Coordinates of C-alpha atoms and ligand atoms in Angstrom, one line a residue:
M469 CA 126.0 108.2 53.2
R470 CA 122.6 109.5 54.2
P471 CA 122.1 112.8 55.9
K472 CA 122.0 112.4 59.7
N473 CA 118.4 112.9 60.1
C474 CA 117.1 111.1 57.1
K475 CA 115.7 107.8 58.5
A476 CA 115.4 104.6 56.5
G477 CA 112.3 104.4 54.5
S478 CA 111.4 108.1 54.9
D479 CA 110.8 110.3 52.0
C480 CA 114.2 111.6 52.1
A481 CA 115.9 108.2 51.9
I482 CA 113.8 107.4 48.7
K483 CA 115.1 110.5 46.9
V484 CA 118.7 109.7 48.2
T485 CA 118.3 106.1 46.5
L486 CA 117.1 107.6 43.2
L487 CA 119.6 110.1 43.0
R488 CA 122.2 107.4 43.7
S489 CA 120.9 105.3 40.8
L490 CA 120.6 108.3 38.5
A491 CA 124.4 109.3 39.5
A492 CA 125.2 105.7 38.9
T493 CA 123.6 105.8 35.2
L494 CA 125.3 108.9 34.6
I495 CA 128.8 107.7 35.7
A496 CA 128.0 104.5 33.6
T497 CA 127.1 106.6 30.3
A498 CA 130.2 108.8 31.0
M499 CA 132.5 105.8 31.1
A500 CA 130.9 104.3 27.9
I501 CA 131.4 107.6 26.1
L502 CA 135.1 107.7 27.6
A503 CA 135.5 104.0 26.4
Y504 CA 134.4 104.8 23.1
E505 CA 136.8 107.7 22.7
V506 CA 139.5 105.6 23.8
Y507 CA 138.8 102.0 22.3
G508 CA 135.6 102.4 20.3
K509 CA 137.3 103.6 17.1
F510 CA 139.8 100.5 17.4
H511 CA 137.4 97.9 18.8
P512 CA 134.0 98.8 17.4
G513 CA 132.5 95.6 18.7
L514 CA 133.5 96.3 22.3
F515 CA 131.8 99.7 22.1
Y516 CA 128.6 98.0 20.8
Q517 CA 128.7 95.4 23.7
V518 CA 129.2 98.1 26.2
S519 CA 126.0 100.0 24.8
V520 CA 123.8 97.2 24.6
T521 CA 124.8 96.2 28.3
L522 CA 124.2 99.7 29.5
L523 CA 120.9 100.0 27.6
I524 CA 119.8 96.8 29.2
A525 CA 121.1 97.7 32.5
M526 CA 119.0 101.1 32.1
I527 CA 116.0 99.3 31.4
V528 CA 116.2 96.5 33.9
A529 CA 117.4 98.6 36.7
P530 CA 114.3 100.3 37.6
I531 CA 112.3 96.9 37.2
F532 CA 114.6 95.8 40.1
L533 CA 114.6 99.0 41.8
Y534 CA 110.7 99.5 41.9
P535 CA 109.9 96.7 44.5
S536 CA 112.3 98.3 46.9
I537 CA 111.3 101.8 46.2
R538 CA 107.7 100.7 46.6
S539 CA 108.4 98.9 49.8
A540 CA 110.5 101.8 51.0
K541 CA 107.7 104.2 50.3
Q542 CA 105.2 102.0 52.2
L543 CA 107.7 101.8 55.1
A544 CA 107.8 105.5 54.9
D545 CA 103.9 105.5 55.1
A546 CA 103.9 103.2 58.1
N547 CA 106.5 105.3 59.8
E548 CA 104.4 108.2 59.3
I549 CA 101.4 106.4 60.8
I550 CA 103.6 105.1 63.8
A551 CA 104.8 108.3 64.5
K552 CA 101.1 109.6 64.5
Q553 CA 99.9 106.7 66.5
A554 CA 102.5 107.4 69.1
S555 CA 101.2 110.9 69.6
T556 CA 97.5 110.0 69.5
D557 CA 95.1 108.5 71.9
Y558 CA 93.6 105.4 70.4
M559 CA 90.0 105.7 71.5
T560 CA 89.5 109.4 71.4
H561 CA 91.7 110.3 68.5
L562 CA 93.0 113.3 70.5
P563 CA 96.6 113.9 71.1
N564 CA 97.9 111.8 74.2
L565 CA 100.2 112.4 76.9
K566 CA 103.3 112.2 74.9
A567 CA 102.0 114.9 72.5
L568 CA 100.7 116.9 75.4
S569 CA 104.2 117.0 76.8
E570 CA 105.7 118.2 73.6
K571 CA 103.1 120.9 73.0
L572 CA 103.6 122.2 76.6
D573 CA 107.4 122.5 75.6
E574 CA 106.5 124.1 72.7
V575 CA 104.0 126.8 74.1
I576 CA 106.4 127.4 77.1
A577 CA 109.1 128.2 74.6
D578 CA 106.8 130.6 72.6
T579 CA 105.4 132.2 75.7
Y580 CA 108.8 132.4 77.4
A581 CA 109.4 136.2 77.1
N582 CA 105.9 137.4 77.7
G583 CA 102.3 136.5 77.7
Q584 CA 100.5 133.8 79.7
F585 CA 98.4 130.8 79.0
A586 CA 96.3 128.4 81.1
V587 CA 96.2 124.8 81.6
H588 CA 92.9 123.0 82.6
F589 CA 92.8 119.8 84.0
L590 CA 89.4 118.2 83.6
D591 CA 87.9 114.9 84.7
I592 CA 84.3 113.3 84.7
N593 CA 82.7 113.0 88.0
R594 CA 81.7 109.8 89.3
F595 CA 83.1 108.3 85.9
K596 CA 84.0 104.9 87.7
Q597 CA 80.3 104.5 88.8
V598 CA 79.3 104.9 85.2
N599 CA 81.9 102.5 83.9
D600 CA 81.0 99.8 86.5
T601 CA 77.4 100.0 86.3
L602 CA 76.7 100.6 82.7
G603 CA 79.9 98.6 81.4
H604 CA 83.1 99.4 79.8
D605 CA 81.5 100.1 76.5
V606 CA 79.5 102.8 77.8
G607 CA 82.3 104.1 79.8
N608 CA 84.5 104.2 76.6
Q609 CA 81.9 106.0 74.6
L610 CA 81.3 108.5 77.4
I611 CA 85.1 109.2 77.5
T612 CA 85.0 109.6 73.4
S613 CA 81.9 111.7 73.6
V614 CA 83.3 113.9 76.2
G615 CA 86.6 114.3 74.4
T616 CA 84.8 115.2 71.2
R617 CA 82.6 117.8 72.7
I618 CA 85.8 119.5 74.4
K619 CA 87.5 119.5 70.9
N620 CA 84.5 121.1 69.2
W621 CA 84.2 123.7 71.9
V622 CA 87.7 124.7 71.9
G623 CA 87.8 124.9 68.1
E624 CA 90.8 124.9 65.9
D625 CA 92.8 127.3 67.8
G626 CA 92.4 125.3 71.3
Y627 CA 94.2 122.3 72.2
V628 CA 92.9 119.4 74.1
A629 CA 94.7 116.1 74.9
R630 CA 93.6 113.0 76.7
F631 CA 95.7 112.7 79.7
G632 CA 94.6 109.2 80.7
G633 CA 91.6 107.6 82.1
D634 CA 88.6 110.1 82.2
E635 CA 91.1 112.9 82.4
F636 CA 91.8 115.6 79.7
V637 CA 94.1 118.7 79.6
V638 CA 93.0 121.7 77.7
I639 CA 95.6 124.5 76.8
Q640 CA 94.0 128.1 76.7
M641 CA 96.4 130.5 74.9
N642 CA 96.5 134.2 75.3
V643 CA 94.8 134.4 78.7
S644 CA 94.5 138.1 79.9
D645 CA 94.2 137.1 83.7
E646 CA 93.1 134.6 86.4
Q647 CA 89.3 135.8 85.7
G648 CA 89.4 134.9 82.0
A649 CA 91.0 131.4 82.8
A650 CA 88.4 131.0 85.4
T651 CA 85.4 131.9 83.3
F652 CA 86.8 129.6 80.4
G653 CA 86.9 126.6 82.9
R654 CA 83.3 127.3 84.1
D655 CA 82.1 127.7 80.5
L656 CA 83.8 124.4 79.6
R657 CA 82.1 122.7 82.4
V658 CA 78.7 124.1 81.6
H659 CA 79.1 123.1 78.0
L660 CA 79.8 119.7 78.9
A661 CA 77.2 119.2 81.4
H662 CA 74.6 117.8 79.1
R663 CA 72.8 114.7 78.4
Y664 CA 74.7 112.0 76.6
E665 CA 73.0 109.2 74.6
L666 CA 75.2 106.2 74.5
L667 CA 74.3 102.9 73.4
E668 CA 70.6 103.4 74.5
H669 CA 71.7 104.9 77.7
H670 CA 70.9 108.5 78.5
I671 CA 73.4 109.8 81.1
N672 CA 73.6 113.2 82.8
V673 CA 77.3 113.9 83.2
T674 CA 79.0 116.4 85.1
T675 CA 82.8 117.4 85.2
S676 CA 85.3 119.1 87.5
V677 CA 88.1 121.4 86.2
G678 CA 91.1 122.6 88.0
T679 CA 93.1 125.6 86.2
A680 CA 96.7 126.7 86.5
L681 CA 98.2 129.8 84.7
Y682 CA 101.7 130.0 83.2
P683 CA 103.8 131.6 84.4
I684 CA 102.4 132.5 87.8
H685 CA 101.6 129.1 89.0
G686 CA 104.4 127.2 87.4
R687 CA 107.2 127.9 84.8
T688 CA 107.7 124.1 83.9
K689 CA 105.2 121.8 82.3
Q690 CA 105.7 119.4 85.6
T691 CA 104.9 122.3 87.8
L692 CA 102.1 123.6 85.8
L693 CA 100.3 120.1 85.5
K694 CA 100.9 119.6 89.2
A695 CA 99.2 123.0 90.3
A696 CA 96.3 122.1 87.7
D697 CA 96.0 118.8 89.5
L698 CA 96.0 120.1 93.0
A699 CA 93.2 122.8 91.7
L700 CA 91.4 119.8 90.3
Y701 CA 91.5 118.0 93.7
K702 CA 90.0 121.2 95.4
A703 CA 87.5 121.5 92.6
K704 CA 86.3 117.9 93.4
E705 CA 86.1 118.5 97.2
R706 CA 83.7 121.3 96.3
T707 CA 81.7 118.7 94.4
N708 CA 81.1 119.5 90.6
A709 CA 83.2 122.9 90.5
N710 CA 85.9 124.5 88.7
C711 CA 88.8 126.0 90.6
V712 CA 91.9 128.3 89.9
F713 CA 95.0 127.1 91.7
D714 CA 96.0 128.9 95.0
P715 CA 99.6 128.3 96.5
S716 CA 97.7 127.5 99.6
Y717 CA 96.7 124.1 97.9
S718 CA 100.3 122.9 98.0
N719 CA 100.2 123.4 101.9
E720 CA 97.0 121.3 101.8
A721 CA 98.8 118.5 99.9
S722 CA 101.6 118.6 102.4
N723 CA 98.8 118.5 105.1
R724 CA 97.7 115.4 103.7
A725 CA 101.3 113.7 103.8
R726 CA 101.3 115.0 107.2
I727 CA 97.8 113.1 108.1
E728 CA 99.4 109.9 106.5
N729 CA 102.3 110.1 108.9
T730 CA 100.0 110.7 111.8
L731 CA 97.9 107.8 110.5
R732 CA 100.7 105.4 110.5
T733 CA 101.7 106.5 114.0
C734 CA 98.1 106.3 115.4
V735 CA 97.4 102.9 114.0
R736 CA 100.5 101.7 115.8
S737 CA 100.0 103.4 119.2
G738 CA 96.2 102.8 119.5
E739 CA 95.2 106.5 119.4
L740 CA 92.7 105.4 116.8
Q741 CA 89.5 104.4 118.5
P742 CA 86.0 104.0 117.6
Y743 CA 83.2 106.4 119.0
F744 CA 79.7 105.1 119.0
Q745 CA 76.6 106.8 117.7
S746 CA 73.2 105.2 119.0
I747 CA 70.5 104.0 116.7
V748 CA 67.2 104.1 118.4
D749 CA 63.6 102.7 117.6
A750 CA 61.6 105.0 115.4
Q751 CA 58.5 104.3 117.2
D752 CA 60.0 104.7 120.7
P753 CA 63.4 106.9 120.3
L754 CA 64.3 106.3 123.9
K755 CA 64.9 102.7 123.1
I756 CA 68.5 102.0 122.1
L757 CA 68.8 99.3 119.5
G758 CA 72.5 99.6 118.8
F759 CA 75.5 101.7 118.0
E760 CA 77.3 102.7 114.8
A761 CA 81.2 102.6 115.4
L762 CA 82.7 105.7 113.7
A763 CA 86.5 106.1 113.6
R764 CA 88.2 108.9 115.5
I765 CA 91.8 109.8 116.0
E766 CA 92.8 111.5 119.3
L767 CA 95.7 113.7 119.1
P768 CA 98.0 114.2 121.9
N769 CA 96.6 117.8 122.3
G770 CA 93.2 116.3 122.7
E771 CA 92.0 117.3 119.2
L772 CA 89.8 114.7 117.4
L773 CA 90.5 114.0 113.8
S774 CA 87.4 113.3 111.7
P775 CA 87.1 110.3 109.5
D776 CA 86.5 112.7 106.4
D777 CA 90.0 113.9 107.0
F778 CA 91.9 110.7 107.1
I779 CA 89.6 107.8 105.7
P780 CA 90.1 108.8 102.2
I781 CA 94.0 109.0 102.6
A782 CA 93.9 105.6 104.6
E783 CA 92.2 104.1 101.5
N784 CA 94.7 105.3 99.1
T785 CA 97.5 104.2 100.9
G786 CA 96.2 100.9 101.7
L787 CA 96.2 101.6 105.6
I788 CA 92.5 101.1 105.8
V789 CA 93.4 97.7 106.1
D790 CA 94.9 97.9 109.3
I791 CA 92.6 100.7 110.4
G792 CA 89.3 98.8 109.4
A793 CA 90.5 95.5 111.2
H794 CA 91.4 97.6 114.3
M795 CA 88.0 99.1 114.1
L796 CA 86.1 95.8 113.6
R797 CA 88.1 94.5 116.6
E798 CA 87.5 97.1 119.1
A799 CA 83.8 97.5 118.1
C800 CA 83.1 93.9 118.7
F801 CA 84.9 94.1 122.1
A802 CA 82.9 97.1 123.0
C803 CA 79.6 95.5 122.0
A804 CA 80.4 92.3 123.9
E805 CA 80.2 94.3 127.2
W806 CA 76.7 95.9 126.2
H807 CA 73.5 94.4 126.8
P808 CA 73.1 91.2 124.8
N809 CA 70.3 92.6 122.7
L810 CA 72.3 95.4 121.5
F811 CA 74.3 95.4 118.1
V812 CA 77.3 97.2 116.8
S813 CA 77.5 98.6 113.1
V814 CA 80.9 99.0 111.7
N815 CA 81.7 100.8 108.4
V816 CA 83.8 98.8 105.9
S817 CA 85.8 100.0 102.9
P818 CA 85.9 98.4 99.4
V819 CA 89.5 98.1 99.8
Q820 CA 89.0 95.7 102.9
L821 CA 85.9 93.8 101.0
I822 CA 88.0 92.6 98.0
R823 CA 90.8 91.1 100.2
S824 CA 90.7 87.3 100.5
D825 CA 91.7 87.6 104.3
F826 CA 88.6 89.9 105.2
I827 CA 86.4 86.9 106.3
T828 CA 89.2 85.5 108.5
T829 CA 89.5 89.2 110.0
V830 CA 85.7 89.1 110.7
Q831 CA 85.8 85.7 112.2
N832 CA 88.8 86.5 114.5
A833 CA 87.2 89.6 115.8
L834 CA 84.1 87.7 116.7
I835 CA 85.7 84.7 118.1
D836 CA 88.4 86.7 120.2
S837 CA 85.7 89.2 121.5
G838 CA 82.9 86.3 122.2
L839 CA 80.4 88.4 120.2
P840 CA 77.7 86.5 118.5
A841 CA 77.8 87.0 114.8
Y842 CA 74.1 88.3 114.6
R843 CA 75.0 91.1 116.9
L844 CA 77.6 92.6 114.3
E845 CA 76.5 94.5 111.1
L846 CA 78.7 95.6 108.5
E847 CA 77.9 98.9 106.8
M848 CA 79.2 99.4 103.2
T849 CA 78.5 102.2 100.8
E850 CA 77.0 101.8 97.2
T851 CA 80.4 103.1 95.9
A852 CA 82.0 100.2 97.8
L853 CA 79.9 97.5 96.0
I854 CA 80.6 98.7 92.6
D855 CA 84.3 97.8 92.5
E856 CA 84.9 94.3 91.8
I857 CA 81.1 93.4 92.4
E858 CA 81.5 89.7 92.0
L859 CA 84.3 89.3 94.4
V860 CA 82.4 91.6 97.1
R861 CA 79.1 89.6 96.4
Q862 CA 80.9 86.1 97.2
S863 CA 82.5 87.6 100.2
L864 CA 79.3 89.1 101.5
Q865 CA 77.6 86.0 101.0
R866 CA 79.9 83.9 103.2
I867 CA 79.8 86.7 105.8
R868 CA 76.0 86.7 105.8
A869 CA 76.0 83.1 106.0
M870 CA 77.9 83.3 109.2
G871 CA 75.0 85.4 110.7
V872 CA 76.5 89.0 110.2
Q873 CA 74.0 91.6 109.1
I874 CA 74.9 93.7 105.9
S875 CA 73.6 97.3 105.6
L876 CA 73.7 99.4 102.7
D877 CA 74.8 102.7 103.9
D878 CA 74.2 106.4 102.3
F879 CA 71.4 104.9 100.2
G880 CA 70.1 107.4 97.6
S881 CA 73.3 109.6 97.7
G882 CA 74.9 107.7 94.6
Y883 CA 73.4 106.7 91.1
C884 CA 72.6 103.0 91.5
G885 CA 71.5 102.0 94.9
L886 CA 68.8 99.7 93.4
H887 CA 71.3 98.4 90.8
Y888 CA 73.1 96.8 93.8
L889 CA 70.1 95.6 95.6
R890 CA 69.6 93.3 92.8
Q891 CA 73.1 91.9 93.0
I892 CA 73.8 91.7 96.7
E893 CA 71.7 90.4 99.6
V894 CA 71.5 93.0 102.3
D895 CA 69.5 93.1 105.5
K896 CA 69.3 96.8 106.0
I897 CA 69.1 100.1 104.1
K898 CA 70.4 103.4 105.7
I899 CA 68.8 106.2 103.9
D900 CA 71.2 109.1 103.4
K901 CA 70.8 112.3 105.2
S902 CA 70.2 114.4 102.0
I903 CA 66.8 112.3 101.5
I904 CA 65.8 112.6 105.0
D905 CA 66.5 116.3 105.1
E906 CA 64.3 117.0 102.1
A907 CA 61.5 114.5 102.9
E908 CA 59.4 117.1 105.0
D909 CA 59.5 119.8 102.2
F910 CA 59.9 118.3 98.9
A911 CA 57.6 115.8 97.4
I912 CA 60.3 114.0 95.3
A913 CA 62.1 112.9 98.6
R914 CA 58.8 112.0 100.3
N915 CA 58.1 109.8 97.1
I916 CA 61.4 108.2 97.4
L917 CA 60.9 107.5 101.0
N918 CA 57.6 106.0 100.3
G919 CA 58.9 103.8 97.4
L920 CA 61.8 102.6 99.5
G921 CA 59.3 101.7 102.3
L922 CA 57.3 99.4 99.8
L923 CA 60.5 97.9 98.6
A924 CA 61.9 97.3 102.2
Q925 CA 58.5 95.6 103.2
Q926 CA 58.7 93.2 100.0
M927 CA 62.2 92.5 100.5
D928 CA 62.0 92.3 104.2
L929 CA 64.5 94.7 105.0
T930 CA 64.9 97.3 108.0
L931 CA 64.9 101.0 107.0
V932 CA 67.1 103.4 108.9
A933 CA 67.0 107.2 108.6
E934 CA 70.4 108.7 109.2
G935 CA 71.3 112.3 110.2
V936 CA 68.2 113.0 112.0
D937 CA 68.9 116.3 113.7
D938 CA 65.6 117.9 114.7
I939 CA 62.4 116.8 116.4
R940 CA 60.1 117.6 113.5
K941 CA 62.1 115.1 111.1
A942 CA 62.0 112.3 113.6
D943 CA 58.2 112.8 114.2
H944 CA 57.6 113.1 110.4
L945 CA 59.4 109.7 110.0
A946 CA 57.9 108.0 112.9
R947 CA 54.3 109.0 111.6
G948 CA 55.2 107.9 108.1
G949 CA 55.9 104.3 109.5
K950 CA 58.1 103.5 106.8
V951 CA 61.4 103.7 108.8
Q952 CA 62.2 101.3 111.6
Q953 CA 65.2 102.8 113.1
L954 CA 66.7 106.6 113.5
Q955 CA 70.1 107.7 114.1
G956 CA 71.3 111.3 114.3
Y957 CA 72.5 114.2 116.6
L958 CA 69.0 114.5 117.9
F959 CA 69.4 111.3 120.2
S960 CA 73.2 111.3 120.5
T961 CA 76.3 112.5 118.8
P962 CA 79.2 110.0 118.5
V963 CA 80.6 109.3 121.9
N964 CA 83.6 107.3 123.2
R965 CA 83.4 103.9 124.5
Q966 CA 83.2 104.7 128.0
I967 CA 80.2 107.0 127.8
A968 CA 78.4 104.6 125.2
K969 CA 78.5 101.8 127.8
Q970 CA 77.0 104.1 130.6
M971 CA 74.3 105.3 128.0
Q972 CA 73.3 101.9 127.4
E973 CA 73.3 100.9 131.1
A974 CA 71.2 103.9 131.9
L975 CA 68.3 102.6 129.9
P976 CA 65.6 101.0 131.9
Q977 CA 66.0 97.3 131.6
N978 CA 62.5 96.7 130.2
S979 CA 63.4 98.8 127.3
Y980 CA 65.5 96.0 125.9
R981 CA 62.7 93.5 126.4
D982 CA 61.3 93.5 122.6
N983 CA 64.5 94.8 120.9
V984 CA 64.4 93.3 117.5
V985 CA 67.7 91.3 117.3
P986 CA 67.8 89.5 114.1
L987 CA 67.8 85.7 114.2
P988 CA 71.1 84.1 112.9
I989 CA 70.9 83.1 109.4
K990 CA 71.6 79.3 108.8
A991 CA 75.0 78.7 106.9
N992 CA 74.3 77.5 103.3
Ligands
C2E2065 P1 78.8 107.5 107.7 O1 78.9 106.0 107.7 O2 77.6 108.0 106.9 O3 78.4 108.1 109.2 C1 77.6 109.0 109.4 C2 78.2 110.3 109.6 O4 77.2 111.3 110.0 C3 79.3 110.4 110.9 O5 80.2 111.4 110.6 C4 78.3 110.9 111.9 O6 79.0 111.6 112.8 C5 77.5 112.0 111.0 N1 76.1 112.2 111.6 C6 75.4 111.3 112.4 N2 74.3 112.1 112.9 C7 74.3 113.3 112.3 C8 73.4 114.4 112.3 O7 72.3 114.3 112.8 N3 73.5 115.5 111.4 C9 74.8 115.6 110.8 N4 75.2 116.5 110.0 N5 75.8 114.7 110.8 C10 75.4 113.2 111.6 P2 81.8 110.9 110.9 O8 81.9 110.1 112.1 O9 82.4 112.0 110.5 O10 81.9 109.7 109.5 C11 81.8 110.2 108.4 C12 82.2 109.1 107.6 O11 83.4 108.3 107.7 C13 81.1 108.0 107.8 O12 79.9 108.4 107.1 C14 81.8 106.7 107.1 O13 81.7 106.7 105.7 C15 83.3 107.0 107.3 N6 83.8 106.4 108.3 C16 83.6 106.5 109.8 N7 84.4 105.5 110.4 C17 84.9 104.7 109.6 C18 85.5 103.3 109.5 O14 85.8 103.0 110.6 N8 85.7 102.7 108.3 C19 85.4 103.2 107.4 N9 85.7 102.5 106.1 N10 84.7 104.5 107.1 C20 84.5 105.2 108.2
CA2066 CA1 77.8 104.3 108.0
CA2067 CA1 75.8 106.9 106.1

């Protein structure tokens, strides 16, 4: 019999085996002595035989036992390695989720009576972009480097585990108050916000941290991690920040669930509608060239839900596929009512782009509305293009071949606009509001704008400035001569379909005369 918790191959099992063989030898010796006492005096030959047999058995036994002891030892070592591996993240060599879960049980048990500790949930901002544009090797190296930096920073007394992907969890012991935890989170972020030299790439990385305290924000590991995760979500909203959990965040999470329900109903009931914002000629801002369709949900109480509130939820739940198809259709039908020189521009999400039925959705919207393909533009963001770049590239190529224009949205707000331009053929670049806002006062933004102007000229692209909300910016852009089209509150806020129709009807007919409507591209 082995003790209950003495596993096969473990050190204790080896000891049991050796003790057993020792006991067997002792019993055999005792029996030999007994045999000698009883029979040896009468049968000396028999005693001699028993003694020799025993001697041989004692010499031979270890030789036979050795391999099994050695393999038992190897098994024991392997078991130890497997146990360690089961608790260690293979890439960073930090404790993994399983180990974190056990550690939290342990820390909660130790802190149960009094004291508090903090759980910090950390992730790397825009990690996906780094991973997708510079490759998985660089992405993996970045995760490992961030993990090592956290480990070195928290030291021997601290605890850090890789939660999964680019997420880490740090446990901070003996926290005096929320302020202490917040300072820890902030200092950790500052420490990590340095340049990383990875496989010949220099990357500046920022992180976000969400913090929850035991016991005030949660008494179990699940509630604590959930609270820290909600705080991280909040930190991300604030962009590159750290944030301590507040009970109102749980309400926000249920708000998101409410919006999700509202969304489902709205898609079915048609309360989701495109609004339209005019895009005008930079040299003659009274001349409307087209409209961008922007999604709005009209609630029964007249309130309008903004896309920033529901598009991310729609993307996460997959509802964006229905929303996107509805927007595309409605926008095409609206545009078909306008002057034939005007275009409509529709935002598409990465989730739509990688679907095999996306091309058919576009074709059906065009055929059903009767809108010529060259009057439709599809806008996608840099982030949209990173995911599944090859799939997206092929899909866009076929759509372009139909004559639909492709526009790169929010250009300059992400990391890798130029990287995409090398891979995806586009017709238009929409320069992000942040660059437009700074162009007047900051030389860097001005230089970017000038550089883009040259690039657009060489690549035969149209440049659009977004978010133009004051006359000085419009004037400055028009005088620069690099940007052909302007869009912003200065000219019009997004308006409903009826008003958009009236806006374009109110234009003097001759203002359409030389609108530059792109010629259809011949299919390959
Ligand atoms: P976006 O495509 O960059 O759209 C421009 C956003 O800037 C719009 O916000 C517009 O109302 C706002 N804007 C326009 N001019 C100005 C200005 O002069 N100043 C300021 N401060 N803002 C201006 P909106 O309508 O809230 O849309 C936000 C984002 O939601 C859009 O950004 C787009 O990324 C996304 N979105 C909107 N509709 C759809 C849709 O149908 N599908 C998808 N996938 N995304 C959509
Ligand atoms: Ca857009
Ligand atoms: Ca934009």
